[in-house]
Coordinates of C-alpha atoms and ligand atoms in Angstrom, one line a residue:
M5 CA 60.6 80.1 -2.1
T6 CA 60.9 77.1 0.2
N7 CA 60.2 73.6 -1.2
E8 CA 56.9 73.6 0.7
E9 CA 55.8 76.9 -0.8
L10 CA 56.8 75.8 -4.3
W11 CA 54.9 72.5 -4.0
R12 CA 51.8 74.2 -2.6
A13 CA 51.8 76.7 -5.5
A14 CA 52.4 73.9 -8.0
L15 CA 49.6 71.8 -6.5
G16 CA 47.3 74.8 -6.8
E17 CA 47.9 74.7 -10.6
I18 CA 47.8 71.0 -11.1
E19 CA 44.5 70.9 -9.3
L20 CA 43.0 73.0 -12.0
S21 CA 44.1 70.7 -14.8
I22 CA 42.9 67.3 -13.6
S23 CA 39.8 65.9 -12.1
K24 CA 39.3 66.4 -8.4
A25 CA 39.0 62.7 -7.7
N26 CA 42.3 62.1 -9.5
F27 CA 43.9 65.0 -7.8
V28 CA 43.0 63.9 -4.3
T29 CA 43.9 60.2 -5.1
W30 CA 47.3 60.8 -6.5
F31 CA 48.6 63.9 -4.9
K32 CA 47.6 63.3 -1.3
N33 CA 50.6 63.1 1.1
T34 CA 53.1 64.2 -1.5
S35 CA 55.8 66.8 -0.9
I36 CA 59.0 68.1 -2.4
T37 CA 62.1 66.7 -0.7
N38 CA 64.8 68.1 -2.9
N39 CA 65.1 70.8 -5.5
S40 CA 68.6 71.4 -7.0
S41 CA 70.3 71.7 -10.3
G42 CA 67.0 71.7 -12.2
K43 CA 65.9 68.4 -10.7
V44 CA 63.0 68.1 -8.3
I45 CA 62.4 65.1 -6.1
I46 CA 58.9 64.5 -5.0
S47 CA 58.1 62.2 -2.0
V48 CA 55.1 60.0 -2.5
P49 CA 53.4 57.5 -0.2
N50 CA 53.7 54.4 -2.4
G51 CA 54.8 52.8 -5.6
F52 CA 51.5 53.3 -7.3
A53 CA 51.5 57.0 -6.8
K54 CA 55.1 57.0 -8.1
E55 CA 54.1 55.3 -11.3
W56 CA 51.2 57.6 -12.0
L57 CA 53.0 60.8 -11.1
E58 CA 56.0 59.9 -13.2
N59 CA 54.1 58.5 -16.1
K60 CA 50.8 60.2 -16.4
Y61 CA 51.0 63.4 -14.5
N62 CA 54.6 64.2 -15.3
I63 CA 53.7 66.8 -17.8
Y64 CA 51.3 68.6 -15.6
I65 CA 53.8 68.6 -12.7
L66 CA 56.7 69.9 -14.8
K67 CA 54.5 72.6 -16.4
A68 CA 53.3 73.8 -13.0
L69 CA 56.7 73.8 -11.5
R70 CA 58.3 75.5 -14.5
N71 CA 55.8 78.3 -14.4
L72 CA 57.1 79.0 -10.9
Q73 CA 60.7 78.2 -11.4
P74 CA 61.7 78.1 -15.1
D75 CA 65.0 76.3 -14.6
I76 CA 63.4 73.1 -13.4
K77 CA 64.1 70.4 -16.0
E78 CA 63.0 67.1 -14.6
I79 CA 61.1 65.5 -11.8
S80 CA 61.3 62.1 -10.1
C81 CA 59.5 60.5 -7.2
I82 CA 60.7 58.6 -4.2
I83 CA 58.6 56.5 -2.0
N84 CA 58.2 57.6 1.6
T85 CA 56.2 55.7 4.2
P86 CA 53.1 57.6 5.2
K87 CA 54.4 58.2 8.7
E88 CA 57.5 60.1 7.4
A89 CA 55.6 62.2 4.9
P90 CA 54.7 65.7 6.2
T91 CA 51.2 65.6 7.5
D92 CA 50.3 69.1 6.4
S93 CA 50.9 68.5 2.7
S94 CA 47.6 67.1 1.9
P95 CA 46.5 68.9 -1.3
N96 CA 43.2 69.6 0.0
P97 CA 42.9 70.1 3.8
N98 CA 39.3 71.3 3.4
E99 CA 38.2 68.0 2.0
T100 CA 34.9 66.9 3.5
D101 CA 32.6 64.0 3.1
E102 CA 30.3 66.1 1.0
S103 CA 32.9 67.0 -1.6
P104 CA 32.4 65.9 -5.2
A105 CA 35.6 63.9 -5.1
T106 CA 34.1 61.7 -2.4
Q107 CA 30.8 61.4 -4.3
E108 CA 32.7 60.3 -7.4
K109 CA 34.1 57.5 -5.4
T110 CA 30.8 55.8 -4.8
D111 CA 31.5 53.0 -7.2
S112 CA 34.6 52.2 -5.3
P113 CA 34.2 48.8 -3.7
A114 CA 36.8 49.6 -1.1
I115 CA 34.8 52.5 0.3
H116 CA 31.3 51.1 0.1
S117 CA 32.0 47.7 1.3
Q118 CA 28.4 47.3 2.5
T119 CA 27.3 47.2 -1.2
I120 CA 29.7 44.5 -2.1
T121 CA 27.1 41.8 -2.1
G122 CA 24.4 44.1 -3.5
R123 CA 23.7 43.6 -7.2
N124 CA 21.7 46.6 -8.3
H125 CA 22.1 47.8 -11.8
S126 CA 23.9 51.0 -10.8
E127 CA 26.7 48.9 -9.3
T128 CA 27.5 47.3 -12.6
N129 CA 28.4 50.7 -14.0
L130 CA 26.6 49.7 -17.2
N131 CA 24.9 52.3 -19.4
S132 CA 21.6 50.7 -20.6
R133 CA 21.8 52.8 -23.8
Y134 CA 24.4 50.3 -25.2
T135 CA 22.8 47.2 -26.5
F136 CA 23.4 44.7 -29.3
D137 CA 20.0 45.7 -30.7
N138 CA 21.1 49.2 -31.5
Y139 CA 24.6 48.2 -32.6
V140 CA 24.9 48.3 -36.4
V141 CA 27.0 45.6 -37.8
G142 CA 29.2 45.9 -40.9
E143 CA 32.3 44.4 -42.2
H144 CA 34.5 46.5 -39.9
N145 CA 33.0 45.0 -36.7
E146 CA 31.5 41.7 -37.7
L147 CA 34.0 39.6 -35.9
A148 CA 34.1 41.7 -32.8
K149 CA 30.3 41.7 -32.6
A150 CA 30.0 37.9 -33.1
A151 CA 32.6 37.3 -30.4
C152 CA 30.9 39.6 -28.0
Y153 CA 27.5 38.1 -28.7
A154 CA 28.9 34.5 -28.2
V155 CA 30.4 35.6 -24.9
S156 CA 27.1 37.0 -23.7
K157 CA 25.5 33.6 -24.4
D158 CA 28.2 31.5 -22.9
L159 CA 30.1 33.3 -20.1
G160 CA 33.6 32.0 -19.3
T161 CA 33.7 29.3 -21.9
A162 CA 33.2 30.7 -25.4
F163 CA 36.1 33.1 -25.6
N164 CA 38.1 33.9 -22.5
P165 CA 39.5 36.4 -22.1
L166 CA 38.0 38.4 -25.0
F167 CA 40.2 41.2 -26.2
I168 CA 38.7 43.9 -28.4
Y169 CA 40.8 46.6 -30.0
G170 CA 40.3 49.5 -32.4
G171 CA 40.7 53.2 -32.7
V172 CA 38.8 56.0 -30.9
G173 CA 35.1 56.2 -31.3
L174 CA 34.7 53.0 -33.3
G175 CA 32.3 51.3 -30.9
K176 CA 34.4 49.3 -28.4
T177 CA 32.7 50.6 -25.3
H178 CA 29.3 50.2 -26.8
L179 CA 30.0 46.6 -27.8
M180 CA 31.5 45.6 -24.4
Q181 CA 28.7 47.2 -22.5
S182 CA 26.2 45.3 -24.7
I183 CA 27.6 42.1 -23.3
G184 CA 27.0 43.3 -19.8
N185 CA 23.5 44.5 -20.5
E186 CA 22.6 41.3 -22.3
V187 CA 23.8 39.2 -19.4
Y188 CA 22.1 41.4 -16.9
K189 CA 18.8 41.1 -18.7
K190 CA 18.9 37.3 -18.6
N191 CA 20.5 36.9 -15.3
P192 CA 20.4 39.9 -13.0
D193 CA 21.8 37.9 -10.1
L194 CA 25.2 37.6 -11.6
N195 CA 28.0 39.9 -10.5
I196 CA 28.8 42.1 -13.5
K197 CA 31.3 45.0 -13.4
Y198 CA 32.3 47.5 -16.1
V199 CA 35.2 49.6 -15.2
T200 CA 37.8 51.7 -17.1
S201 CA 41.4 50.7 -16.4
E202 CA 42.0 54.2 -15.0
R203 CA 39.1 53.9 -12.7
F204 CA 40.3 50.5 -11.7
A205 CA 43.7 51.9 -10.8
T206 CA 42.2 54.8 -8.9
A207 CA 40.1 52.5 -6.8
L208 CA 43.1 50.3 -6.2
I209 CA 45.1 53.1 -4.8
E210 CA 42.3 54.4 -2.8
S211 CA 42.0 51.0 -1.2
L212 CA 45.7 51.1 -0.4
G213 CA 45.2 54.4 1.3
N214 CA 42.3 53.2 3.3
Q215 CA 43.9 49.9 4.1
T216 CA 41.0 48.1 2.4
I217 CA 43.1 46.4 -0.2
S218 CA 41.9 42.9 0.8
D219 CA 38.2 44.1 0.4
F220 CA 39.2 45.4 -3.0
K221 CA 40.7 42.1 -4.1
N222 CA 37.8 40.1 -2.6
Y223 CA 35.3 42.3 -4.4
Y224 CA 36.9 41.8 -7.7
Q225 CA 37.4 38.1 -7.2
K226 CA 33.7 37.6 -6.8
I227 CA 32.8 39.0 -10.2
D228 CA 31.3 36.8 -12.8
L229 CA 31.8 39.1 -15.7
L230 CA 34.5 41.7 -15.6
I231 CA 34.7 44.3 -18.4
I232 CA 37.8 46.4 -18.4
D233 CA 37.8 49.3 -20.9
D234 CA 40.9 51.0 -22.4
I235 CA 43.6 48.8 -20.9
Q236 CA 46.3 50.8 -22.7
F237 CA 46.2 53.2 -19.8
L238 CA 47.9 50.6 -17.6
S239 CA 50.9 50.8 -19.9
G240 CA 54.0 51.5 -17.9
K241 CA 52.2 51.2 -14.6
E242 CA 53.8 48.0 -13.4
K243 CA 52.5 47.8 -9.9
T244 CA 48.9 48.4 -11.1
Q245 CA 49.4 45.7 -13.8
H246 CA 50.8 43.4 -11.2
E247 CA 47.6 43.6 -9.1
F248 CA 45.5 43.4 -12.1
F249 CA 47.3 40.3 -13.2
H250 CA 46.5 38.6 -9.9
I251 CA 42.9 39.4 -10.1
F252 CA 42.8 38.4 -13.7
N253 CA 44.3 35.0 -12.8
A254 CA 42.0 34.4 -9.9
L255 CA 39.0 35.1 -12.1
Y256 CA 40.3 33.1 -15.0
Q257 CA 41.0 30.0 -13.0
L258 CA 37.4 30.1 -11.8
N259 CA 36.2 30.3 -15.4
K260 CA 34.9 33.8 -14.9
Q261 CA 34.5 35.9 -18.0
I262 CA 36.9 38.7 -18.7
V263 CA 36.5 41.2 -21.5
I264 CA 39.2 43.8 -22.2
S265 CA 39.4 46.6 -24.7
S266 CA 42.3 48.7 -26.0
D267 CA 43.1 51.1 -28.8
R268 CA 45.7 48.7 -30.1
P269 CA 46.5 44.9 -30.1
P270 CA 48.2 43.5 -27.0
S271 CA 51.5 43.1 -28.8
A272 CA 51.6 46.8 -29.5
I273 CA 51.1 48.0 -26.0
S274 CA 54.7 48.7 -25.4
T275 CA 55.1 48.3 -21.7
L276 CA 52.6 45.7 -20.9
E277 CA 54.0 42.9 -18.8
D278 CA 54.8 39.9 -20.9
R279 CA 52.8 37.6 -18.8
L280 CA 49.7 39.8 -19.3
K281 CA 50.3 40.0 -23.0
S282 CA 50.5 36.3 -23.3
R283 CA 47.4 35.8 -21.2
F284 CA 45.5 38.2 -23.5
E285 CA 46.9 36.5 -26.6
G286 CA 45.8 33.1 -25.3
G287 CA 42.2 34.2 -25.5
M288 CA 40.2 35.6 -28.4
I289 CA 41.4 38.8 -30.0
A290 CA 39.1 40.8 -32.4
D291 CA 39.5 44.2 -33.9
I292 CA 37.1 46.9 -35.0
G293 CA 38.1 48.9 -38.0
R294 CA 36.5 51.9 -39.6
P295 CA 33.0 51.4 -41.0
D296 CA 32.6 51.7 -44.8
L297 CA 30.3 54.2 -46.4
E298 CA 27.2 51.9 -46.5
T299 CA 27.6 51.1 -42.8
R300 CA 28.1 54.7 -41.9
M301 CA 24.9 55.5 -43.6
A302 CA 23.1 52.6 -41.8
I303 CA 24.4 53.9 -38.5
L304 CA 23.1 57.4 -39.3
R305 CA 19.7 56.2 -40.3
N306 CA 19.6 54.1 -37.1
K307 CA 20.6 57.0 -34.8
A308 CA 18.2 59.4 -36.5
A309 CA 15.3 56.9 -36.2
E310 CA 16.2 56.4 -32.5
K311 CA 15.6 60.1 -32.1
N312 CA 12.5 60.1 -34.2
F313 CA 14.0 62.4 -36.6
F314 CA 13.9 62.2 -40.4
V315 CA 17.0 63.1 -42.5
E316 CA 16.7 63.0 -46.3
D317 CA 18.6 60.2 -47.9
D318 CA 20.9 62.3 -50.0
A319 CA 21.7 64.3 -46.9
I320 CA 22.5 61.1 -45.0
R321 CA 24.9 60.1 -47.8
F322 CA 26.5 63.5 -47.7
I323 CA 27.2 63.3 -43.9
A324 CA 28.5 59.8 -44.3
E325 CA 30.8 60.9 -47.1
S326 CA 32.1 63.9 -45.2
I327 CA 32.8 62.2 -41.9
V328 CA 35.0 59.2 -42.2
T329 CA 37.1 59.2 -39.0
N330 CA 34.9 57.4 -36.5
V331 CA 31.3 56.8 -35.4
R332 CA 31.5 59.2 -32.4
E333 CA 32.2 62.0 -34.9
L334 CA 29.4 60.8 -37.1
E335 CA 27.0 60.8 -34.2
G336 CA 28.2 64.2 -33.0
A337 CA 27.5 65.7 -36.4
L338 CA 24.1 64.1 -36.6
N339 CA 23.1 65.4 -33.2
R340 CA 24.2 68.8 -34.1
I341 CA 22.2 68.7 -37.3
I342 CA 19.1 67.6 -35.5
A343 CA 19.5 70.2 -32.8
H344 CA 19.9 73.0 -35.4
A345 CA 17.1 71.8 -37.6
Q346 CA 14.7 71.6 -34.6
L347 CA 15.7 75.0 -33.4
Q348 CA 15.3 76.7 -36.7
N349 CA 12.3 74.5 -37.5
K350 CA 13.8 73.4 -40.8
M351 CA 14.0 70.1 -42.7
A352 CA 17.3 68.3 -42.6
D353 CA 17.7 68.3 -46.4
M354 CA 20.9 68.5 -48.5
T355 CA 21.2 72.3 -48.5
F356 CA 20.8 72.6 -44.8
V357 CA 23.2 69.7 -44.0
Q358 CA 25.9 70.9 -46.4
Q359 CA 26.0 74.4 -44.9
L360 CA 26.1 73.2 -41.3
L361 CA 28.8 70.6 -42.0
S362 CA 31.1 73.0 -43.8
E363 CA 30.9 75.4 -40.7
M364 CA 31.7 72.5 -38.4
V365 CA 34.7 71.3 -40.4
T366 CA 36.4 74.7 -40.4
S367 CA 35.8 75.5 -36.8
K368 CA 37.1 72.0 -35.8
R369 CA 40.3 72.4 -37.7
N370 CA 41.0 75.7 -36.1
T371 CA 40.3 74.7 -32.5
H372 CA 41.8 71.3 -32.4
L373 CA 45.0 71.5 -34.5
S374 CA 48.0 72.9 -32.8
F375 CA 51.6 72.0 -32.2
D376 CA 51.0 71.3 -28.5
H377 CA 47.9 69.2 -29.2
I378 CA 49.7 66.9 -31.6
L379 CA 52.7 66.8 -29.2
K380 CA 50.5 65.7 -26.3
I381 CA 48.8 63.0 -28.4
I382 CA 52.2 61.5 -29.5
S383 CA 53.6 61.8 -26.0
D384 CA 50.6 60.0 -24.4
F385 CA 50.5 57.4 -27.1
Y386 CA 54.1 56.4 -26.9
N387 CA 54.4 57.0 -23.2
I388 CA 57.3 59.4 -23.5
T389 CA 57.5 63.0 -22.3
P390 CA 57.2 66.0 -24.7
E391 CA 60.7 67.0 -23.5
Q392 CA 62.0 63.7 -24.8
I393 CA 60.3 64.1 -28.1
I394 CA 61.7 67.6 -28.6
G395 CA 65.1 66.8 -27.0
K396 CA 68.2 65.2 -28.4
G397 CA 67.9 61.6 -27.3
R398 CA 68.8 59.1 -30.0
K399 CA 67.1 56.0 -28.7
K400 CA 64.8 54.3 -31.2
E401 CA 61.8 54.5 -28.9
I402 CA 62.2 58.3 -29.0
V403 CA 63.5 58.9 -32.6
V404 CA 60.6 57.2 -34.3
P405 CA 57.9 59.2 -32.4
R406 CA 59.9 62.3 -33.0
Q407 CA 60.0 61.7 -36.8
L408 CA 56.3 60.9 -36.8
F409 CA 55.8 64.2 -35.0
M410 CA 57.7 66.1 -37.6
Y411 CA 55.8 64.2 -40.3
L412 CA 52.4 65.1 -38.8
L413 CA 53.4 68.8 -38.3
R414 CA 54.1 68.8 -42.0
T415 CA 51.0 66.9 -43.2
E416 CA 48.4 68.1 -40.8
L417 CA 49.5 71.5 -39.8
E418 CA 51.2 72.2 -43.1
L419 CA 54.1 73.9 -41.4
S420 CA 57.3 74.6 -43.4
Y421 CA 60.4 72.5 -42.9
P422 CA 62.4 75.4 -41.3
S423 CA 59.6 76.4 -38.9
I424 CA 59.2 72.7 -37.8
G425 CA 63.0 72.7 -37.2
D426 CA 62.8 75.8 -35.2
K427 CA 59.9 74.5 -33.1
I428 CA 61.6 71.2 -32.4
G429 CA 64.7 72.2 -30.5
G430 CA 66.2 74.4 -33.2
R431 CA 67.0 71.6 -35.7
D432 CA 68.1 72.3 -39.2
H433 CA 65.5 72.2 -41.9
T434 CA 67.4 69.4 -43.7
T435 CA 66.9 67.2 -40.6
V436 CA 63.2 67.7 -40.8
L437 CA 63.1 67.1 -44.5
H438 CA 65.0 63.8 -44.0
A439 CA 62.6 62.8 -41.2
Y440 CA 59.6 63.5 -43.5
E441 CA 61.0 61.6 -46.4
K442 CA 62.0 58.7 -44.2
M443 CA 58.5 58.4 -42.7
N444 CA 56.9 58.8 -46.1
N445 CA 59.0 55.9 -47.3
Q446 CA 58.6 53.7 -44.3
L447 CA 54.8 54.2 -44.2
S448 CA 54.5 52.5 -47.5
Q449 CA 56.3 49.4 -46.3
D450 CA 55.7 49.1 -42.6
S451 CA 52.1 48.2 -41.8
K452 CA 52.5 48.5 -38.1
L453 CA 53.8 52.1 -38.4
K454 CA 51.0 52.9 -40.8
E455 CA 48.4 51.6 -38.3
E456 CA 50.0 53.7 -35.6
L457 CA 49.8 56.8 -37.7
E458 CA 46.1 56.1 -38.4
I459 CA 45.5 55.8 -34.6
L460 CA 47.4 59.0 -34.0
K461 CA 45.4 60.9 -36.6
E462 CA 42.2 59.7 -35.2
K463 CA 43.2 60.9 -31.8
I464 CA 44.3 64.2 -33.2
Y465 CA 41.0 64.9 -34.9
S466 CA 38.7 63.4 -32.3
K467 CA 39.8 65.1 -29.1
Ligands
ADP17 P1 35.1 53.6 -28.4 O1 34.8 53.0 -27.1 O2 35.6 52.6 -29.4 O3 35.9 54.8 -28.4 P2 32.2 54.0 -28.4 O4 31.8 52.6 -28.1 O5 32.2 55.0 -27.2 O6 33.7 54.0 -29.0 O7 31.4 54.6 -29.6 C1 31.2 56.0 -29.8 C2 29.8 56.3 -30.2 O8 29.5 55.7 -31.4 C3 28.8 55.7 -29.2 O9 27.8 56.6 -29.0 C4 28.3 54.4 -29.8 O10 27.0 54.2 -29.5 C5 28.4 54.8 -31.3 N1 28.7 53.6 -32.1 C6 29.9 53.1 -32.4 N2 29.8 52.1 -33.3 C7 28.5 51.9 -33.5 C8 27.7 50.9 -34.2 N3 28.3 50.0 -35.0 N4 26.4 51.1 -34.2 C9 25.7 52.0 -33.5 N5 26.4 52.9 -32.8 C10 27.7 52.9 -32.8
MG18 MG1 35.6 53.6 -25.3

């Protein structure tokens, strides 16, 4: 197989595993320039594509290549100027303006420059469903809610930047968008933009490809309220961070409001540029924890009422007691109960809820828990590859995630020590036992590690 054939076949597979917009953005004008002794070198058009391919898409690429040629062990990217890159290697030569990928790009400022000054609601990217009014406040989110509310009343001065962090499904997106909706309601003329950090990066690279980077920067620098969700995805993507830093600074100096969210505090985002970290730390940082039982019940009552549906009080309590991980899960369970009750024309009483929930819990455990699933969560979280986790490397950045992985295989999958050893690169069962005991011990002393384990568990059970 020639390099070209190999890459074309691999792209065919990669295309199936990621969204079309991402595929076109990151894999356009790429090719294999070298393939020898298990190492494949991929030529990419710029440093952004290099970062994203090496960090985020690394696993997909390796998997696709290995399916075709099992001895491939690693990949790396080199930057090639567009002129030198082969012109026929576009991943999708049939791309037309009508394609879904292009439609998905409609919120890209770079492409629709005519809408840059337009301020219609769709351009803000806000979902009007998320408001302060329907956000239930408890001890777990009191501070975050107060900070967000203050910001919505006093843009750019109260707390700037405002950094909100907390685990999956605990209400970060809801709260941040509430700021946007509140500000929009009072002052629709302001430029408000909600964007995920991934979407931000994709738009950035598109603008590079179209040579509209200055439009892109201009667009962002005119924003009055910029809400960036899930900033942890920029971890390790230095060039993207660099551009973000400049936009951030420009806005900050003009007293424009910036709100950022992440699944962990700035200090725990391992490869975040120091100057970004200290910028974030210079503003207001508020966390969102897990809601307590009373708050979970209040959220359920609230959501049921929104849907004009009555659930008996002991059933509400039962749901709230059964689902403790996060609010998204709680809401999912409630929606399912409502749908089934309506379908079967039944009351959502204790018996009904108990039965439905027990079915849900078992099917969830079976479908979501697997070795690969946990491996992927750890790999994404610590920004290291699955190969590194399973491999022999002894650096601390790899050893701790590896030991946590073994620990989780034991506690969550209930695998035996020998079988964990077998699965992780043929290690002896005593090594696994040692890792397990060490983690167990450390978790009782090290609160940061404990927090990380909680986040990992949340991710494991919520995907
Ligand atoms: P995150 O961004 O932290 O992952 P989301 O904001 O997407 O979480 O919240 C997940 C779901 O839970 C959303 O539907 C949101 O409306 C709901 N939710 C979370 N916290 C609350 C709350 N305190 N009150 C009402 N709904 C909430
Ligand atoms: Mg979110």
